[in-house]
Tab-separated table of C-alpha atoms in Angstrom:
chain	number	residue	atom	x	y	z
A	992	MET	CA	-11.236	0.401	18.071
A	993	ILE	CA	-8.696	-2.366	18.679
A	994	LEU	CA	-9.737	-4.152	15.465
A	995	ASN	CA	-9.193	-0.937	13.498
A	996	GLN	CA	-5.656	-0.726	14.862
A	997	LEU	CA	-4.892	-4.355	13.961
A	998	ASN	CA	-6.287	-4.230	10.441
A	999	MET	CA	-5.028	-2.141	7.508
A	1000	GLN	CA	-6.283	1.389	7.070
A	1001	ASP	CA	-9.076	2.185	4.628
A	1002	MET	CA	-8.009	2.466	0.989
A	1003	ILE	CA	-9.192	5.422	-1.093
A	1004	GLY	CA	-8.175	4.318	-4.594
A	1005	PRO	CA	-9.665	1.627	-6.862
A	1006	ALA	CA	-6.351	-0.195	-7.351
A	1007	CYS	CA	-5.399	-0.214	-3.662
A	1008	GLN	CA	-8.895	-1.395	-2.754
A	1009	GLU	CA	-8.137	-4.404	-4.960
A	1010	TYR	CA	-4.896	-4.897	-2.988
A	1011	LEU	CA	-6.813	-4.919	0.286
A	1012	GLY	CA	-9.400	-7.348	-1.100
A	1013	PHE	CA	-6.656	-9.739	-2.222
A	1014	HIS	CA	-5.052	-9.501	1.223
A	1015	ASP	CA	-8.333	-10.469	2.923
A	1016	TYR	CA	-8.927	-13.236	0.374
A	1017	GLY	CA	-5.467	-14.742	0.873
A	1018	LEU	CA	-5.775	-14.424	4.648
A	1019	SER	CA	-9.088	-16.319	4.619
A	1020	ILE	CA	-7.513	-19.166	2.605
A	1021	MET	CA	-4.572	-19.323	5.005
A	1022	LEU	CA	-6.959	-19.411	7.960
A	1023	GLY	CA	-8.946	-22.261	6.374
A	1024	VAL	CA	-5.786	-24.305	5.742
A	1025	PHE	CA	-4.622	-23.677	9.293
A	1026	VAL	CA	-7.956	-24.839	10.746
A	1027	ILE	CA	-8.100	-28.018	8.625
A	1028	VAL	CA	-4.497	-28.986	9.362
A	1029	GLY	CA	-5.023	-28.220	13.048
A	1030	ILE	CA	-8.096	-30.477	13.182
A	1031	PHE	CA	-6.138	-33.362	11.624
A	1032	LEU	CA	-3.253	-32.865	14.044
A	1033	LEU	CA	-5.581	-32.858	17.037
A	1034	TYR	CA	-7.343	-35.964	15.722
A	1035	LEU	CA	-4.035	-37.802	15.367
A	1036	GLN	CA	-2.950	-36.636	18.789
A	1037	PHE	CA	-6.043	-37.934	20.617
A	1038	SER	CA	-7.027	-40.883	18.407
A	1039	GLY	CA	-4.981	-43.398	20.411
A	1040	GLY	CA	-2.477	-44.159	17.648
A	1041	ILE	CA	-4.675	-45.733	14.962
A	1042	VAL	CA	-2.696	-47.865	12.485
A	1043	PHE	CA	-4.195	-48.352	9.022
A	1044	ASP	CA	-3.801	-51.631	7.149
A	1045	TYR	CA	-3.041	-50.107	3.727
A	1046	THR	CA	0.174	-48.374	2.666
A	1047	GLU	CA	-1.066	-46.493	-0.391
A	1048	ASP	CA	-4.243	-44.902	-1.707
A	1049	THR	CA	-4.332	-43.480	-5.232
A	1050	LYS	CA	-7.454	-41.375	-4.655
A	1051	LEU	CA	-6.061	-39.854	-1.471
A	1052	GLU	CA	-2.762	-39.021	-3.158
A	1053	PHE	CA	-4.654	-37.435	-6.059
A	1054	PHE	CA	-6.748	-35.197	-3.818
A	1055	TRP	CA	-3.902	-34.058	-1.576
A	1056	THR	CA	-2.035	-33.015	-4.732
A	1057	PHE	CA	-5.027	-31.592	-6.638
A	1058	ILE	CA	-6.493	-29.473	-3.824
A	1059	PRO	CA	-3.255	-27.540	-3.032
A	1060	GLY	CA	-2.829	-26.965	-6.772
A	1061	VAL	CA	-6.317	-25.442	-6.980
A	1062	ILE	CA	-5.531	-23.219	-3.988
A	1063	LEU	CA	-2.310	-21.985	-5.596
A	1064	ILE	CA	-4.081	-21.228	-8.882
A	1065	SER	CA	-6.839	-19.357	-7.037
A	1066	LEU	CA	-4.126	-17.187	-5.475
A	1067	ALA	CA	-2.062	-16.768	-8.638
A	1068	LEU	CA	-4.829	-15.483	-10.937
A	1069	PRO	CA	-5.896	-12.451	-8.842
A	1070	SER	CA	-2.224	-11.810	-8.056
A	1071	LEU	CA	-1.443	-11.471	-11.774
A	1072	LYS	CA	-4.376	-9.103	-12.133
A	1073	LEU	CA	-2.987	-6.903	-9.348
A	1074	LEU	CA	0.461	-6.872	-10.946
A	1075	TYR	CA	-1.166	-5.561	-14.120
A	1076	LEU	CA	-3.062	-2.870	-12.173
A	1077	MET	CA	0.153	-1.755	-10.475
A	1078	ASP	CA	1.880	-1.205	-13.827
A	1079	SER	CA	-1.029	0.331	-15.748
A	1080	PRO	CA	-3.849	1.491	-13.447
A	1081	GLY	CA	-5.219	3.922	-16.024
A	1082	TYR	CA	-4.524	7.040	-18.038
A	1083	SER	CA	-4.623	10.616	-16.875
A	1084	SER	CA	-7.817	12.287	-18.073
A	1085	LEU	CA	-6.584	15.762	-17.088
A	1086	ASN	CA	-3.334	17.605	-17.682
A	1087	TYR	CA	-2.269	17.129	-14.074
A	1088	ALA	CA	1.091	15.837	-12.876
A	1089	VAL	CA	3.032	15.951	-9.621
A	1090	LYS	CA	6.793	15.786	-9.248
A	1091	VAL	CA	8.034	14.824	-5.780
A	1092	VAL	CA	11.651	15.493	-4.799
A	1093	GLY	CA	13.066	14.075	-1.578
A	1094	HIS	CA	15.599	16.064	0.449
A	1095	GLN	CA	17.293	15.643	3.826
A	1096	TRP	CA	14.784	15.917	5.445
A	1097	TYR	CA	11.748	17.357	3.699
A	1098	TRP	CA	9.782	17.012	0.452
A	1099	SER	CA	9.502	19.382	-2.482
A	1100	TYR	CA	6.425	19.308	-4.722
A	1101	GLU	CA	6.021	20.588	-8.277
A	1102	LEU	CA	2.426	20.622	-9.524
A	1103	ILE	CA	1.589	21.012	-13.216
A	1104	PHE	CA	-2.109	21.596	-13.853
A	1105	GLN	CA	-3.679	22.884	-17.074
A	1106	GLY	CA	-0.543	24.730	-18.137
A	1107	SER	CA	0.220	26.342	-14.756
A	1108	GLU	CA	2.935	25.307	-12.289
A	1109	LEU	CA	3.117	25.455	-8.510
A	1110	ASN	CA	6.355	24.740	-6.611
A	1111	TYR	CA	6.680	24.573	-2.828
A	1112	ASP	CA	8.412	22.703	0.007
A	1113	SER	CA	6.727	20.629	2.703
A	1114	TYR	CA	8.183	20.506	6.224
A	1115	MET	CA	6.940	18.707	9.311
A	1116	LEU	CA	5.225	20.915	11.880
A	1117	ALA	CA	6.891	21.264	15.268
A	1118	GLU	CA	4.961	20.200	18.359
A	1119	ASP	CA	4.327	23.799	19.422
A	1120	GLU	CA	2.671	24.454	16.039
A	1121	LEU	CA	0.111	21.654	16.338
A	1122	VAL	CA	-3.524	22.366	17.143
A	1123	LEU	CA	-6.163	20.138	18.683
A	1124	GLY	CA	-6.835	17.139	16.435
A	1125	ASP	CA	-3.495	17.208	14.610
A	1126	PHE	CA	-1.315	14.113	14.431
A	1127	ARG	CA	2.147	14.337	15.959
A	1128	LEU	CA	5.036	13.733	13.515
A	1129	LEU	CA	2.574	13.599	10.577
A	1130	GLU	CA	1.357	17.160	10.050
A	1131	VAL	CA	3.121	19.407	7.530
A	1132	ASP	CA	2.971	23.080	6.681
A	1133	ASN	CA	2.178	22.569	2.977
A	1134	PRO	CA	0.367	19.338	2.037
A	1135	LEU	CA	0.419	17.821	-1.441
A	1136	LEU	CA	-2.777	18.429	-3.422
A	1137	PHE	CA	-4.453	15.627	-5.366
A	1138	LEU	CA	-7.556	15.770	-7.513
A	1139	ALA	CA	-10.394	13.438	-6.522
A	1140	GLY	CA	-12.091	11.213	-9.059
A	1141	CYS	CA	-9.399	11.313	-11.737
A	1142	PHE	CA	-6.019	9.768	-12.467
A	1143	ASN	CA	-2.998	11.685	-11.186
A	1144	GLN	CA	0.470	11.164	-12.632
A	1145	ILE	CA	3.166	11.253	-9.958
A	1146	TYR	CA	6.938	11.337	-10.494
A	1147	VAL	CA	9.376	10.733	-7.645
A	1148	THR	CA	13.097	11.449	-7.435
A	1149	SER	CA	15.682	12.588	-4.874
A	1150	ASP	CA	18.137	15.433	-4.562
A	1151	ASP	CA	20.640	13.781	-2.202
A	1152	VAL	CA	20.185	10.275	-0.758
A	1153	ILE	CA	17.642	7.496	-1.344
A	1154	HIS	CA	14.195	8.218	0.101
A	1155	SER	CA	10.895	6.379	-0.345
A	1156	PHE	CA	7.575	8.118	-0.951
A	1157	ALA	CA	5.039	5.852	0.783
A	1158	LEU	CA	1.325	6.512	1.275
A	1159	PRO	CA	-0.583	3.340	2.281
A	1160	ALA	CA	-4.077	4.748	1.721
A	1161	LEU	CA	-3.307	5.247	-1.982
A	1162	GLY	CA	-1.151	2.163	-2.421
A	1163	ILE	CA	1.921	4.274	-3.213
A	1164	LYS	CA	5.485	3.251	-2.409
A	1165	LEU	CA	7.971	4.750	-4.836
A	1166	ASP	CA	11.708	4.920	-4.183
A	1167	ALA	CA	13.191	8.406	-4.574
A	1168	ILE	CA	16.624	7.741	-6.098
A	1169	PRO	CA	19.060	10.483	-7.206
A	1170	GLY	CA	19.340	10.587	-10.993
A	1171	ARG	CA	16.297	8.358	-11.506
A	1172	LEU	CA	12.644	9.253	-12.053
A	1173	ASN	CA	10.066	6.702	-10.876
A	1174	SER	CA	6.427	7.235	-11.815
A	1175	GLN	CA	2.992	5.855	-11.068
A	1176	ILE	CA	-0.582	6.760	-11.939
A	1177	VAL	CA	-2.855	6.877	-8.895
A	1178	SER	CA	-6.491	7.730	-8.338
A	1179	ALA	CA	-8.211	8.960	-5.173
A	1180	LEU	CA	-11.962	8.482	-4.828
A	1181	TYR	CA	-12.669	10.327	-1.582
A	1182	VAL	CA	-11.932	13.869	-0.465
A	1183	GLY	CA	-9.902	14.128	2.725
A	1184	SER	CA	-6.479	14.279	4.329
A	1185	TYR	CA	-4.210	11.214	4.248
A	1186	TYR	CA	-0.796	10.554	5.728
A	1187	GLY	CA	2.379	8.644	4.956
A	1188	GLN	CA	6.088	8.742	5.721
A	1189	CYS	CA	9.461	8.167	4.127
A	1190	SER	CA	9.942	4.395	4.351
A	1191	GLU	CA	13.651	4.387	3.538
A	1192	ILE	CA	16.274	4.972	6.243
A	1193	CYS	CA	17.672	8.215	4.814
A	1194	GLY	CA	19.590	9.598	7.777
A	1195	MET	CA	19.322	10.838	11.349
A	1196	ASN	CA	16.033	12.715	10.730
A	1197	HIS	CA	14.471	9.949	8.649
A	1198	SER	CA	11.355	9.828	10.839
A	1199	PHE	CA	10.758	13.569	10.553
A	1200	MET	CA	9.774	13.893	6.885
A	1201	PRO	CA	6.082	12.910	6.802
A	1202	ILE	CA	3.759	13.011	3.803
A	1203	ASN	CA	0.376	14.710	3.940
A	1204	ILE	CA	-1.874	14.528	0.886
A	1205	GLU	CA	-5.022	16.624	0.636
A	1206	VAL	CA	-7.496	15.166	-1.857
A	1207	VAL	CA	-9.697	17.970	-3.204
A	1208	LYS	CA	-12.381	18.277	-5.863
A	1209	GLU	CA	-10.649	21.114	-7.665
A	1210	ILE	CA	-7.473	23.185	-7.465
A	1211	LYS	CA	-7.952	26.926	-7.652
């Protein structure tokens, strides 16, 4: 249970699963470098002050330049791949789009699906409205609906001040800026309920505009 709280939450999209894999990969490299450098430091600390007779070594200088270069390249290549996935994760296979509008302090959703539209607001539930199993400060009266197993086009803007539509499980963090429309294509693989919050300090009730996304197989 403690490890689950220290680590990142499970990702439900193919692109954000790549993000999590790159995070673990980079963390393992950092841990390896830390261990190797720590071993050398401990060796120098307890070796009794060994003094070497030579002042230069071409092979040693080559390896301590070549090995860090290889490590940097091994980090750069998957990083470039992730940058590409963030900009073009795929193309929407269905006529489904979501427009998210941030307000002080709630969200408005406009769903366009196969020619029909659905508009509604989403407010945080008060504590006296929660039932057993609900999450405090995260539950809403009208969650946002996403289709599972396909690409969903999402547009984000704001009606008043700058907000930020952030949902870690889907790898979404889009700034909601008045007069500007930011977009991203996301895909959810698993049906369920997932939570996020506004990650921009938008006013006194900034912490009271949560995001609840319900991933479903179909929208009736």
